[in-house]
Coordinates of C-alpha atoms in Angstrom, one line a residue:
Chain A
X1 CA 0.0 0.0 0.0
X2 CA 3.3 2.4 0.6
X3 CA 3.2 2.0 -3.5
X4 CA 0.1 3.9 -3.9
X5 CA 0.7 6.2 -1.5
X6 CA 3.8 7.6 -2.9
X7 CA 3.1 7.8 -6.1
X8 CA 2.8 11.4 -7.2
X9 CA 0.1 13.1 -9.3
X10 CA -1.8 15.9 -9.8
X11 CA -3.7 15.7 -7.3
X12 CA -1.1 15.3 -4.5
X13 CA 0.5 18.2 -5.9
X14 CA -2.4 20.3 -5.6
X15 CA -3.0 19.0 -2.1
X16 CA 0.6 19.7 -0.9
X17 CA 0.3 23.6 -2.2
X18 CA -3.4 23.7 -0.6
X19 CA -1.5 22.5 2.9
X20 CA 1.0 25.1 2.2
X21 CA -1.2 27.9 1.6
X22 CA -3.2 26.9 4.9
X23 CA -0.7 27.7 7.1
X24 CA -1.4 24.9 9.2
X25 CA 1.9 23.6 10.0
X26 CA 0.3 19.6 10.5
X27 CA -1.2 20.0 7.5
X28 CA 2.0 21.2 5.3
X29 CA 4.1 18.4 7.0
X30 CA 1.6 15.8 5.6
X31 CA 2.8 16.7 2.5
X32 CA 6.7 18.7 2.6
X33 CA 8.8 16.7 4.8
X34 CA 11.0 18.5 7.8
X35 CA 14.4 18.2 6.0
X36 CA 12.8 19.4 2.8
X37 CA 15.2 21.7 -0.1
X38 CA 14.0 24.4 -2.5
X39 CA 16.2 26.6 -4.6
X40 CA 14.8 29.7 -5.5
X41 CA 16.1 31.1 -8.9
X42 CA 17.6 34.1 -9.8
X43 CA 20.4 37.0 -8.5
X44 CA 18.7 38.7 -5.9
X45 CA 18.7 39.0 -1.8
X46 CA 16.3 36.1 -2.0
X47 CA 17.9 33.7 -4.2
X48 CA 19.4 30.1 -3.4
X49 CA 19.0 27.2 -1.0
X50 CA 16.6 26.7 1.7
X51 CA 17.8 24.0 3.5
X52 CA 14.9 22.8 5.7
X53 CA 10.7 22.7 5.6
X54 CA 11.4 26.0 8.3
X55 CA 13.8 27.9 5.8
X56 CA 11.6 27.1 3.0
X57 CA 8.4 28.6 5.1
X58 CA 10.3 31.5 6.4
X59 CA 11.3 31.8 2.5
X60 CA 7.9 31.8 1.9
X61 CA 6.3 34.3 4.4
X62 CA 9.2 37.2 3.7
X63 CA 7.6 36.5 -0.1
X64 CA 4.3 37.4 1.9
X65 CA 5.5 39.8 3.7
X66 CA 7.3 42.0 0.7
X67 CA 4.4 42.0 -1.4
X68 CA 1.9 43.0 1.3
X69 CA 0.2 39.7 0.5
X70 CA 0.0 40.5 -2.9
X71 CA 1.7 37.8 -4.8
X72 CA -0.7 35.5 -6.7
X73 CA -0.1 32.3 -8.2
X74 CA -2.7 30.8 -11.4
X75 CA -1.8 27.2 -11.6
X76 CA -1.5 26.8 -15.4
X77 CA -0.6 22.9 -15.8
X78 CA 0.7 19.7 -14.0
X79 CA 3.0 17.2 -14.8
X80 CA 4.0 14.1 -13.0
X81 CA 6.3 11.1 -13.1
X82 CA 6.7 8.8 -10.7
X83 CA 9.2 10.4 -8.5
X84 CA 8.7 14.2 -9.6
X85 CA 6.3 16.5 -10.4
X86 CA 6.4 19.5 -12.7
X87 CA 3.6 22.7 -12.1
X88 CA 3.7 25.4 -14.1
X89 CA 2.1 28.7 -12.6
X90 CA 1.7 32.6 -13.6
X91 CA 2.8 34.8 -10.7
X92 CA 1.5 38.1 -10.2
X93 CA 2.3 40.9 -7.2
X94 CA 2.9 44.4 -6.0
X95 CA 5.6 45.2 -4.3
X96 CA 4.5 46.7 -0.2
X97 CA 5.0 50.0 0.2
X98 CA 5.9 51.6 -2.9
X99 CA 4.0 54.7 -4.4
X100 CA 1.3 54.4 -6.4
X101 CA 1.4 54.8 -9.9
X102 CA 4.6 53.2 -10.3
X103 CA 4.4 50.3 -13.2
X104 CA 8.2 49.6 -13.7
X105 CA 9.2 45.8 -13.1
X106 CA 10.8 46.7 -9.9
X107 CA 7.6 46.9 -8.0
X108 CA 5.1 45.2 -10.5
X109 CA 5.6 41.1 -11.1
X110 CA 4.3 39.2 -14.0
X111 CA 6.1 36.3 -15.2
X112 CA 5.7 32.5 -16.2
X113 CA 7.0 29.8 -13.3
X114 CA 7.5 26.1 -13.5
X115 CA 8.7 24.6 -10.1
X116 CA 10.3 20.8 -10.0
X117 CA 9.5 18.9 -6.9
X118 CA 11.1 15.7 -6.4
X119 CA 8.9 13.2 -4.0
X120 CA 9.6 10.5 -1.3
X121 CA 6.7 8.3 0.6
X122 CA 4.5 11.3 -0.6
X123 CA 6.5 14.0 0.3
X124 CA 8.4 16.7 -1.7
X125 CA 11.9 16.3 -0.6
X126 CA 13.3 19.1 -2.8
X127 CA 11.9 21.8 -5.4
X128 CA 13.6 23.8 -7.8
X129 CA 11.8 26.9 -9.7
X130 CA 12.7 28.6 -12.6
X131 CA 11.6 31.3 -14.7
X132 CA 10.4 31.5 -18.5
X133 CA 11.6 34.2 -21.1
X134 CA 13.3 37.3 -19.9
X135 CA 11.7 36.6 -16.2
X136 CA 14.4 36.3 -14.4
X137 CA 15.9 39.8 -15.2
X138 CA 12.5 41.4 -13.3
X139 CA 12.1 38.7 -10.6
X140 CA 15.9 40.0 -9.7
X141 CA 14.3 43.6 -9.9
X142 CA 11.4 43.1 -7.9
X143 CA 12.7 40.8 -5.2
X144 CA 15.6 44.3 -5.1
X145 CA 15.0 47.0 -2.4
X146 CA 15.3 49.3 -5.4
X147 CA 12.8 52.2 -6.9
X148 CA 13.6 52.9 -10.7
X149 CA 14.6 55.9 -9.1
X150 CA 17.2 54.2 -6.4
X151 CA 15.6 55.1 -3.6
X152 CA 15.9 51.9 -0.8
X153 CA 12.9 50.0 0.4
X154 CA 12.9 49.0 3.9
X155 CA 13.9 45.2 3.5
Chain B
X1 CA -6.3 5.3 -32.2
X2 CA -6.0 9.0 -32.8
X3 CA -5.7 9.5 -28.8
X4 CA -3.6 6.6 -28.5
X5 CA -1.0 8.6 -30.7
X6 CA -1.1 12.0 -29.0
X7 CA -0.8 10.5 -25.4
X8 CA 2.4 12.2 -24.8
X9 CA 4.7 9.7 -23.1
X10 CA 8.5 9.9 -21.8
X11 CA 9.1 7.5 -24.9
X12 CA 8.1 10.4 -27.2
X13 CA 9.5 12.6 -25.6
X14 CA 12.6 10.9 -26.3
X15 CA 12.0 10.3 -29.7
X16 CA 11.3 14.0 -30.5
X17 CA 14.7 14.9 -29.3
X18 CA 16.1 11.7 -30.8
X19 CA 14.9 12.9 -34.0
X20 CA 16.2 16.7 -33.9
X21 CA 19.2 15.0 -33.0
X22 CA 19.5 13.3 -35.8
X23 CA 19.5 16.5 -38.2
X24 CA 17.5 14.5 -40.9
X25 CA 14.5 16.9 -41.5
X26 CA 12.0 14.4 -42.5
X27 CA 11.9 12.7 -39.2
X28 CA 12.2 16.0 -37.0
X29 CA 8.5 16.7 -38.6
X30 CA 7.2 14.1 -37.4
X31 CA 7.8 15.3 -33.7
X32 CA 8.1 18.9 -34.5
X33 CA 4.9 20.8 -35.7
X34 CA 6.4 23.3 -38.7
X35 CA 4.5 26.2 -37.0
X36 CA 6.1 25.6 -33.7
X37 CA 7.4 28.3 -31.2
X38 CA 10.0 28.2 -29.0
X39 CA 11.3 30.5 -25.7
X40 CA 14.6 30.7 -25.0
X41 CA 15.3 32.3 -21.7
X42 CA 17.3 34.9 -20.5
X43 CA 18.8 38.1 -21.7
X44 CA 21.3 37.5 -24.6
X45 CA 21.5 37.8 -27.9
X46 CA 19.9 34.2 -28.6
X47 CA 17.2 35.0 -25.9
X48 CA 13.3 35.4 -27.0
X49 CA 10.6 33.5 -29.2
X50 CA 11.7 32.1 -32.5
X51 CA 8.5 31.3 -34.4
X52 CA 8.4 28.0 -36.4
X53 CA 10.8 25.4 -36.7
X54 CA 12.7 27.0 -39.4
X55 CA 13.9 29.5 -36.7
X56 CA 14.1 27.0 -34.2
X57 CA 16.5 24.9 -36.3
X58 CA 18.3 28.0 -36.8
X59 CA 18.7 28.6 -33.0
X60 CA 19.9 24.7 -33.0
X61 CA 22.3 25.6 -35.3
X62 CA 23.6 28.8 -34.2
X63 CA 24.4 27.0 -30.3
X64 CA 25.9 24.4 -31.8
X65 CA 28.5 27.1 -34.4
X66 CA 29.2 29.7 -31.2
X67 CA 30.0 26.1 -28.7
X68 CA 31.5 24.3 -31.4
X69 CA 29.3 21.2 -30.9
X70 CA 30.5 21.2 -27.9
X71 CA 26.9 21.9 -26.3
X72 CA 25.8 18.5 -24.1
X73 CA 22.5 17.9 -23.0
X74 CA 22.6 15.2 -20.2
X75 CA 19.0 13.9 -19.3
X76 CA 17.8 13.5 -15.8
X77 CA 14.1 13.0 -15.8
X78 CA 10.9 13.8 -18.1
X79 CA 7.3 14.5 -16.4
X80 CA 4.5 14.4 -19.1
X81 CA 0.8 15.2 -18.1
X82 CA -1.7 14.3 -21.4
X83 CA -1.3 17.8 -23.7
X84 CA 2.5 18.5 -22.0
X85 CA 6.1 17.3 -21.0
X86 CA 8.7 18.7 -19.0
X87 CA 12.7 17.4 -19.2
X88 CA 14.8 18.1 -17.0
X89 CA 18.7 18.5 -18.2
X90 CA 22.0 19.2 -16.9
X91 CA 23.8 21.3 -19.7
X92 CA 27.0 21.8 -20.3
X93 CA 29.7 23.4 -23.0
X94 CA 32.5 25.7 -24.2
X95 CA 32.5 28.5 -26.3
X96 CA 34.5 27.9 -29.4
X97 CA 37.8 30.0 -30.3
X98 CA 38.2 30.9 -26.5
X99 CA 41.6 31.0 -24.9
X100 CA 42.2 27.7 -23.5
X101 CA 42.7 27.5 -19.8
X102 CA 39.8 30.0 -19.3
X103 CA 37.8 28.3 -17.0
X104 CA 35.4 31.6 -16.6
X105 CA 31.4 31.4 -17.2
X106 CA 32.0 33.6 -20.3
X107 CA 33.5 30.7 -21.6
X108 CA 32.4 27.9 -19.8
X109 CA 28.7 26.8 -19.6
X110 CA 27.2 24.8 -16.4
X111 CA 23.2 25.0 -15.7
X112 CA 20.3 22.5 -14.9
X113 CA 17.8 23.1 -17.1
X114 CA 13.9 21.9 -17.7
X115 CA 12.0 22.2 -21.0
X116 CA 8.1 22.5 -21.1
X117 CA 6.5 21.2 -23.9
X118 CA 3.2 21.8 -25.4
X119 CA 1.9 18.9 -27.8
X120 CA -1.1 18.1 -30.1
X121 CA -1.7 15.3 -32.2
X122 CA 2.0 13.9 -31.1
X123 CA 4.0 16.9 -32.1
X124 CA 5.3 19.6 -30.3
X125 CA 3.9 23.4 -31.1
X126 CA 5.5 25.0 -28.6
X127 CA 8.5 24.8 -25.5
X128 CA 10.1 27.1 -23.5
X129 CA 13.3 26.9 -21.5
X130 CA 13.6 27.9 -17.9
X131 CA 17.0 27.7 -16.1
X132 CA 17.4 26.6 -12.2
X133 CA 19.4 28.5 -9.5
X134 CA 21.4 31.2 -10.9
X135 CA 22.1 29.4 -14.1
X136 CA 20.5 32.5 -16.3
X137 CA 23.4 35.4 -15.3
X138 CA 25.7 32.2 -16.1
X139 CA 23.5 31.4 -19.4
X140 CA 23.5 35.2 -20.1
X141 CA 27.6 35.7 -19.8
X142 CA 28.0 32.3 -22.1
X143 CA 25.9 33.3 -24.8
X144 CA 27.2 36.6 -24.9
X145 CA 30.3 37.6 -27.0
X146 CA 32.8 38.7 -24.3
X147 CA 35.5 36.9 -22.8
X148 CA 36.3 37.8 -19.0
X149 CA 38.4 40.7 -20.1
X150 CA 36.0 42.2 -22.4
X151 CA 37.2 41.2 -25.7
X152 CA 34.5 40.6 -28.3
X153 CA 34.6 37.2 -29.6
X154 CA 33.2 37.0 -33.3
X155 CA 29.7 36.6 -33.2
Chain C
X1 CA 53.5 74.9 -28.1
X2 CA 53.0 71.5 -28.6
X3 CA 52.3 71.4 -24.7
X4 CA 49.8 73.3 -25.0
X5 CA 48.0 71.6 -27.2
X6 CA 47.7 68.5 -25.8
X7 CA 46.5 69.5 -22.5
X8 CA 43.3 68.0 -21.8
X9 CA 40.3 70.7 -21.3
X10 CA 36.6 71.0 -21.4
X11 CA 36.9 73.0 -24.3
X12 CA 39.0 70.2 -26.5
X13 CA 36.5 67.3 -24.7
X14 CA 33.4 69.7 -26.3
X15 CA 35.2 69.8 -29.6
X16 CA 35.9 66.2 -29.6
X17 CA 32.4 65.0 -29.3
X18 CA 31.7 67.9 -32.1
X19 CA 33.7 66.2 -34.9
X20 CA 32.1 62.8 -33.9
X21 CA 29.0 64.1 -34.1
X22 CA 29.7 65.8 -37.2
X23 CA 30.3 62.5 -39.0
X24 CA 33.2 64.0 -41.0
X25 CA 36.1 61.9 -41.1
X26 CA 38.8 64.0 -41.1
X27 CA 37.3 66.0 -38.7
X28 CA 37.0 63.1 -36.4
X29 CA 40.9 61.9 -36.6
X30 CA 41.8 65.2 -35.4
X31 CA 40.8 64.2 -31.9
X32 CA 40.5 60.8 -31.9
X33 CA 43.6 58.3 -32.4
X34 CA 43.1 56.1 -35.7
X35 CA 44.0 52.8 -32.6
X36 CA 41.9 54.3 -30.0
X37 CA 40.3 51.5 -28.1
X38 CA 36.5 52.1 -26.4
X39 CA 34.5 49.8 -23.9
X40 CA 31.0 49.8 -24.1
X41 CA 30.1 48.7 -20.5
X42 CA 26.9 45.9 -19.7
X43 CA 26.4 42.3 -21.0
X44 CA 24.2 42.6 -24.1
X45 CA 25.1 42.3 -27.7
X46 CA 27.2 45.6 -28.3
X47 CA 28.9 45.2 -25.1
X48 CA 33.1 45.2 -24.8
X49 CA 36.2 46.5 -26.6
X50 CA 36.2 48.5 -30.0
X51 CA 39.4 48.1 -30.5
X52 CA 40.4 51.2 -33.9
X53 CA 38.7 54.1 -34.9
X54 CA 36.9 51.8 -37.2
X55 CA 35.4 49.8 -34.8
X56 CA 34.4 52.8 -32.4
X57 CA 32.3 54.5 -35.2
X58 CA 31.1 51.4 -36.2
X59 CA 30.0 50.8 -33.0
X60 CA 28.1 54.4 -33.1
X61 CA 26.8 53.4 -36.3
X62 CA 25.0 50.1 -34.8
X63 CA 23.7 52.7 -32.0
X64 CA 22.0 55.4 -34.0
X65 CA 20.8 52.4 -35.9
X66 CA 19.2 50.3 -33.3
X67 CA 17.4 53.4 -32.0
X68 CA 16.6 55.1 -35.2
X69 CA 18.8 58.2 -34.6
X70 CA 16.4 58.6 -31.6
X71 CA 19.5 58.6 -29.2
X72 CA 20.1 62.2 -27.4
X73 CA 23.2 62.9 -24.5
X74 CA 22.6 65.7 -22.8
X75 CA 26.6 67.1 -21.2
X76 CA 26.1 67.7 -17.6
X77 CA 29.9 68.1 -16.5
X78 CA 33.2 67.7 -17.7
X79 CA 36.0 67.0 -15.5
X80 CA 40.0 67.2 -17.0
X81 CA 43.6 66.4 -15.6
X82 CA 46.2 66.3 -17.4
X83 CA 45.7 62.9 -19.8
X84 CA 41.9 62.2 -18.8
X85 CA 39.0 63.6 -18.9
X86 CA 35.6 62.6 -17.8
X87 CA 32.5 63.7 -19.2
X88 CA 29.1 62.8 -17.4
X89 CA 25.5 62.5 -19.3
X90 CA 22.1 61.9 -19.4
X91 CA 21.3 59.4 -22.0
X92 CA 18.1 58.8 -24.0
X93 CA 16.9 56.9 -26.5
X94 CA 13.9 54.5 -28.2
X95 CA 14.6 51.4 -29.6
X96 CA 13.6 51.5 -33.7
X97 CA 10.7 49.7 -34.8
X98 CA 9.2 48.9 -31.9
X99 CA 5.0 49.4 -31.1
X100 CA 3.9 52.7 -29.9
X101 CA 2.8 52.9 -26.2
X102 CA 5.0 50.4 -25.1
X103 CA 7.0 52.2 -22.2
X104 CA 9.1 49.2 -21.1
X105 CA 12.7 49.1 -20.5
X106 CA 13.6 47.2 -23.8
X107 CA 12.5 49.7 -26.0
X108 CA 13.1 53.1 -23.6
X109 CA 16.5 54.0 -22.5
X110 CA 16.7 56.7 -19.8
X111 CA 20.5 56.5 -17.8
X112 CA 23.2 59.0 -16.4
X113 CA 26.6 57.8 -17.9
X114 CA 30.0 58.8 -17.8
X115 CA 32.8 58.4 -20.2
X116 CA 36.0 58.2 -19.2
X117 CA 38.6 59.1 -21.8
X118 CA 42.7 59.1 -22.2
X119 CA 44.6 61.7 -24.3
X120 CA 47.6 61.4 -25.9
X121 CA 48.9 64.6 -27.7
X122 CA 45.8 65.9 -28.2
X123 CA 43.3 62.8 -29.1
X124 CA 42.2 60.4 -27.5
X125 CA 43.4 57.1 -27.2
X126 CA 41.3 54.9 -25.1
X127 CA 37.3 55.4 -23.7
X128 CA 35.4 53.2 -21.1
X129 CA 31.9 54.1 -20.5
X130 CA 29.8 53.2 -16.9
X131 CA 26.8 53.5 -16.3
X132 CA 25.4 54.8 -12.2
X133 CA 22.8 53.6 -10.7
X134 CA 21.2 49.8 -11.7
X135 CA 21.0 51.9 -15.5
X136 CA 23.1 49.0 -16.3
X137 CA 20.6 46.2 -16.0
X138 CA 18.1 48.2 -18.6
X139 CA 21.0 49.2 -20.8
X140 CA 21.6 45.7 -21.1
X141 CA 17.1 45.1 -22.2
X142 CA 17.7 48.1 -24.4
X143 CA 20.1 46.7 -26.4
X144 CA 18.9 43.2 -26.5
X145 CA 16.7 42.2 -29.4
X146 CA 13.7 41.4 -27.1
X147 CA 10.6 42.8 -26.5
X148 CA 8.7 42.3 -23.3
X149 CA 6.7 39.8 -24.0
X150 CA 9.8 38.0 -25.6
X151 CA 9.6 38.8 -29.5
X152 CA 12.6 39.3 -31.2
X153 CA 13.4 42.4 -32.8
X154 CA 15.3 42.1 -36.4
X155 CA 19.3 43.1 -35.2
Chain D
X1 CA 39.0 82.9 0.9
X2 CA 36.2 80.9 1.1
X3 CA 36.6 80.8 -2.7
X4 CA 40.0 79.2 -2.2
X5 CA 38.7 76.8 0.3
X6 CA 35.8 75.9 -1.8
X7 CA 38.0 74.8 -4.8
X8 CA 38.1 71.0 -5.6
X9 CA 41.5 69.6 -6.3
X10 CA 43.0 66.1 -6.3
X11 CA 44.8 67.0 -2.9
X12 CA 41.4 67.4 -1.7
X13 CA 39.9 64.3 -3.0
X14 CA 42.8 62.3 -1.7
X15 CA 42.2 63.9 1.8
X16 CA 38.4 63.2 1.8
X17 CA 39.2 59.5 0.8
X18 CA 42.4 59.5 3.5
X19 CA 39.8 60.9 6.2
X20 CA 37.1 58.1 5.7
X21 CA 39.8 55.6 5.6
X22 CA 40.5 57.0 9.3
X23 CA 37.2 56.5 10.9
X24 CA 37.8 59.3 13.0
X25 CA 34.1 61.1 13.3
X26 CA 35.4 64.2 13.0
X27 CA 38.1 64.1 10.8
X28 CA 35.2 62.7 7.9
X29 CA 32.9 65.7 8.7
X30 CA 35.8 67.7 7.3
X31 CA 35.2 66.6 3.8
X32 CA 31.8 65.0 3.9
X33 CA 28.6 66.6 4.5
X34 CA 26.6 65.3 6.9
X35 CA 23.5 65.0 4.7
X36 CA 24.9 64.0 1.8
X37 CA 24.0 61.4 -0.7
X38 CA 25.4 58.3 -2.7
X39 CA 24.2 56.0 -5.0
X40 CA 25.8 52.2 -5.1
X41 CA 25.4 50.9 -8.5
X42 CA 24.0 47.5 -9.7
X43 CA 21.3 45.1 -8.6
X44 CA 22.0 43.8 -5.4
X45 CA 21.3 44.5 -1.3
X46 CA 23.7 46.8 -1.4
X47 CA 22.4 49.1 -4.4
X48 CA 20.8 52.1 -4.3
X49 CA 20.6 55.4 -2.3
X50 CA 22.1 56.0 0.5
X51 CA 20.3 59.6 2.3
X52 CA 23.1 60.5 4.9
X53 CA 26.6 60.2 6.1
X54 CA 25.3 58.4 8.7
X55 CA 23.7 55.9 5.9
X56 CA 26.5 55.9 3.8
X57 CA 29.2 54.9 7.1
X58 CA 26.9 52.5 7.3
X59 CA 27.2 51.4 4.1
X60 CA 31.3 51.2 4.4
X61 CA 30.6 49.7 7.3
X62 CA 28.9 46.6 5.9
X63 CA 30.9 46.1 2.9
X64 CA 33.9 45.4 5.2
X65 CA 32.2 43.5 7.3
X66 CA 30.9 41.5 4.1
X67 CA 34.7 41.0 3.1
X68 CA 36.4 40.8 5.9
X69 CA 38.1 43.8 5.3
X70 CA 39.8 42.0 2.2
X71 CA 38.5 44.9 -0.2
X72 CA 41.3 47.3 -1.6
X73 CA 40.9 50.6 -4.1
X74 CA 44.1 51.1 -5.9
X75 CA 43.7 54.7 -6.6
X76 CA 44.4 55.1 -10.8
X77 CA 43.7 58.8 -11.3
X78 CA 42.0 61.8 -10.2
X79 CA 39.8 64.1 -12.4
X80 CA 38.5 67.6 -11.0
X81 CA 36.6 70.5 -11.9
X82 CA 35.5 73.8 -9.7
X83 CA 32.5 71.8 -8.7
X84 CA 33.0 68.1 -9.6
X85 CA 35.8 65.3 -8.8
X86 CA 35.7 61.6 -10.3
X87 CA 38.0 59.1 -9.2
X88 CA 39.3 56.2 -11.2
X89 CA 40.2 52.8 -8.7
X90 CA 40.8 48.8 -9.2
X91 CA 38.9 47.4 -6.3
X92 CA 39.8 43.9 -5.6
X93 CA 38.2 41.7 -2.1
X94 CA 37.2 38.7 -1.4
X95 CA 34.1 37.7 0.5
X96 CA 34.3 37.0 4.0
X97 CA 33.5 33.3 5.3
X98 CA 33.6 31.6 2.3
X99 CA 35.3 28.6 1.0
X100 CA 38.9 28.4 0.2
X101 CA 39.9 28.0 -3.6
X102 CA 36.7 29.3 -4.6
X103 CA 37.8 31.1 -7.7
X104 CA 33.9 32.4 -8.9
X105 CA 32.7 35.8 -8.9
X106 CA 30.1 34.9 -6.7
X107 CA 33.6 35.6 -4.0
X108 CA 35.9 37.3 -5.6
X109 CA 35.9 40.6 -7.1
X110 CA 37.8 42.0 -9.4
X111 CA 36.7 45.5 -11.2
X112 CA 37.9 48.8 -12.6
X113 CA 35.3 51.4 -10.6
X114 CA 34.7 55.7 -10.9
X115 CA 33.6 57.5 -8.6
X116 CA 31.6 60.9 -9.2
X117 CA 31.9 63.4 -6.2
X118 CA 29.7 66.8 -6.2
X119 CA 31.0 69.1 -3.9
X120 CA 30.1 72.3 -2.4
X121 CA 32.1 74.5 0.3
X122 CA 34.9 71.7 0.9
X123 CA 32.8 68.8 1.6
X124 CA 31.4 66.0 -0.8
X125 CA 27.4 66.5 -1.0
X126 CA 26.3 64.1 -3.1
X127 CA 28.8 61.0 -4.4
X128 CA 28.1 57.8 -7.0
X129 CA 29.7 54.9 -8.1
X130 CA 29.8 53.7 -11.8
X131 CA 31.7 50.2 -13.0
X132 CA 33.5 49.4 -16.2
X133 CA 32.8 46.5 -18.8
X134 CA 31.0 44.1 -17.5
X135 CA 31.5 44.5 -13.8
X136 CA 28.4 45.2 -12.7
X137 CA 27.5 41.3 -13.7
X138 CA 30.3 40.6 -11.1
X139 CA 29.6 43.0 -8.6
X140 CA 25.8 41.9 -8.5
X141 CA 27.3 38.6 -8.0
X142 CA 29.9 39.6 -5.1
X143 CA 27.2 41.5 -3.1
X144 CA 24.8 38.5 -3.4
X145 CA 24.8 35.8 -0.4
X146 CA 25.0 33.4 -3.0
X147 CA 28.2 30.5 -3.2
X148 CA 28.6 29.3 -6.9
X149 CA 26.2 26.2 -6.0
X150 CA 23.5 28.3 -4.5
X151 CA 24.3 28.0 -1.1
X152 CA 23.2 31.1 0.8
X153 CA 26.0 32.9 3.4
X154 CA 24.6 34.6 6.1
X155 CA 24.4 38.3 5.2

């Protein structure tokens, strides 16, 4: 029965993201396990390894945090083989506290997301995102404490 | 037995690379739809949509001349749901007519990779590259035509 | 007398930029060395060493080009010693052929610069531009071939 | 008198830098107003505008801490006019705490730097920082927490 439970499909992977957005911590370890990696791409203060289910959720509420709750995700597609899955999402947000008005990439998001998660017994054990077309070059902008102007957001 | 030959499958999947591999035309239509698109990521001078698979060949092409075949796709998984795949690849190459010794990213290429596919009717019309970590400013400096010290390579 | 000529002032920077500007060759050798050697600074497509004459205005050439003449520097100070000068502006430009109303980085250019320049009896010999602020990251979208949603623009 | 006083020269540059290089409070207020400005370049935490001497210290401050006091500006030349200075430097360092024989730019830096200084009544008001070639790619890189394998360092 350990077979069925492990194997990964679309469902589990939408169950796992609808434990993480719960913020129910039982819940999310149900599905991420405790010793859990994610690499977040790009060059910017938020970019690299999260070595632990705790890193990965502290990862995720600074996300939270710096987009004054703005960041949304559209699930676009799922892919799954036996051992990984593949979703591919459109990601949306505002940067917190900038002025209004301001449309430039370094406090406006809009880009095209596939994460890779790599499964054991049912849980993600490691993802991986990564970033379509010229993404990464404004996902480095707006995760930056920088107004087109210069001017330093609080981080 | 239409469906049965768009099911997208790790097996095609294969084969559709198999075939560009090959370089004979004739068989990469069979995987390839001519009206294709294709993303490259980044920012570089190879970067953006090329839009059918006359461009896309060309793209082939043009990686292959500037790393002088020295380009090398190592496979390490492929996800498929029923209208998409995703490979994942470890990539890896040298710029031709570089200094040798330059062990630089200019030079010297080194990125995990995943492909998304799109397919209908068992061909592929459309993928898009995305690049894990910080693999992009790598992919960016490689593709560009500077070595380390600013010369500009032939292009 | 020669002594005098040679030394480096706002006055012979002004009238350097003049004969470049005016497009007349012989003009142009009078203050600029026939082996001068220029860096254009960024990773993009026209970035790194010009390394004549030939190649500089070439390089200008490629510039007024891309941007369909659009490119304006407005002088905002000059600084001299004896062999260099520095000479700091505010650059603008729109990318040629691209659709009205877009206001994006990869077809406006809007950057302080300054150009740092070595004389040698009278012309100058070597140039490195750099850029302040992050005007580097959209120097390098301006000059790429991309568009924001990822078309390429003819180069 | 105050005319004299007011009058930017490379002696004066060199003592503004010699007195920051101090640390002594006082001895900085000499040539560096309190409320002045400066503007790091590139895309990284360290970017943007700094509002104050205070601010800016601060800045110093960190970028030691962040390289163990490795980094060094080799001073190349100094450019003046009655209102402006710019100074020319190779700045080499290496980041603090990270692993020996790491050879990347993600740890070592290695760049050709000018500095623009505005000045009024003696003392530096506003100051900013502009790279070379492509070293604004490395700097971003160096000023990241990232390790070439996307290990993040404390920052």
């Amino acid at each position: 029965m350990t077979q069925t439970q492990s194997k990964v499909t679309p469902d589990l992977v939408r169950a796992a993201y609808g434990a993480l957005g719960s913020g129910d911590r039982a819940q999310i370890e149900q599905y991420w396990s405790n010793d859990m990696h994610w690499l977040v791409p790009g060059l910017h203060a938020l970019a690299g390894w999260y070595k632990s289910l705790d890193e990965f959720l502290g990862f995720m509420a600074k996300t939270a945090e710096l987009s004054g709750n703005s960041f949304e995700m559209e699930q676009v597609t799922i892919l799954t083989n036996d051992e990984w899955s593949a979703d591919v999402t459109h990601n949306r947000g505002r940067r917190a506290g900038v002025p209004e008005g301001d449309t430039s990439p370094y406090t406006n998001l809009d880009i095209w997301v596939i994460h890779l998660l790599r499964w054991r017994d049912g849980k993600v054990v490691e993802g991986r995102g990564a970033i379509f077309g010229d993404g990464t070059t404004r996902f480095n902008e707006f995760w930056s404490q920088l107004l087109p102007d210069g001017t330093r957001l609080p981080q």
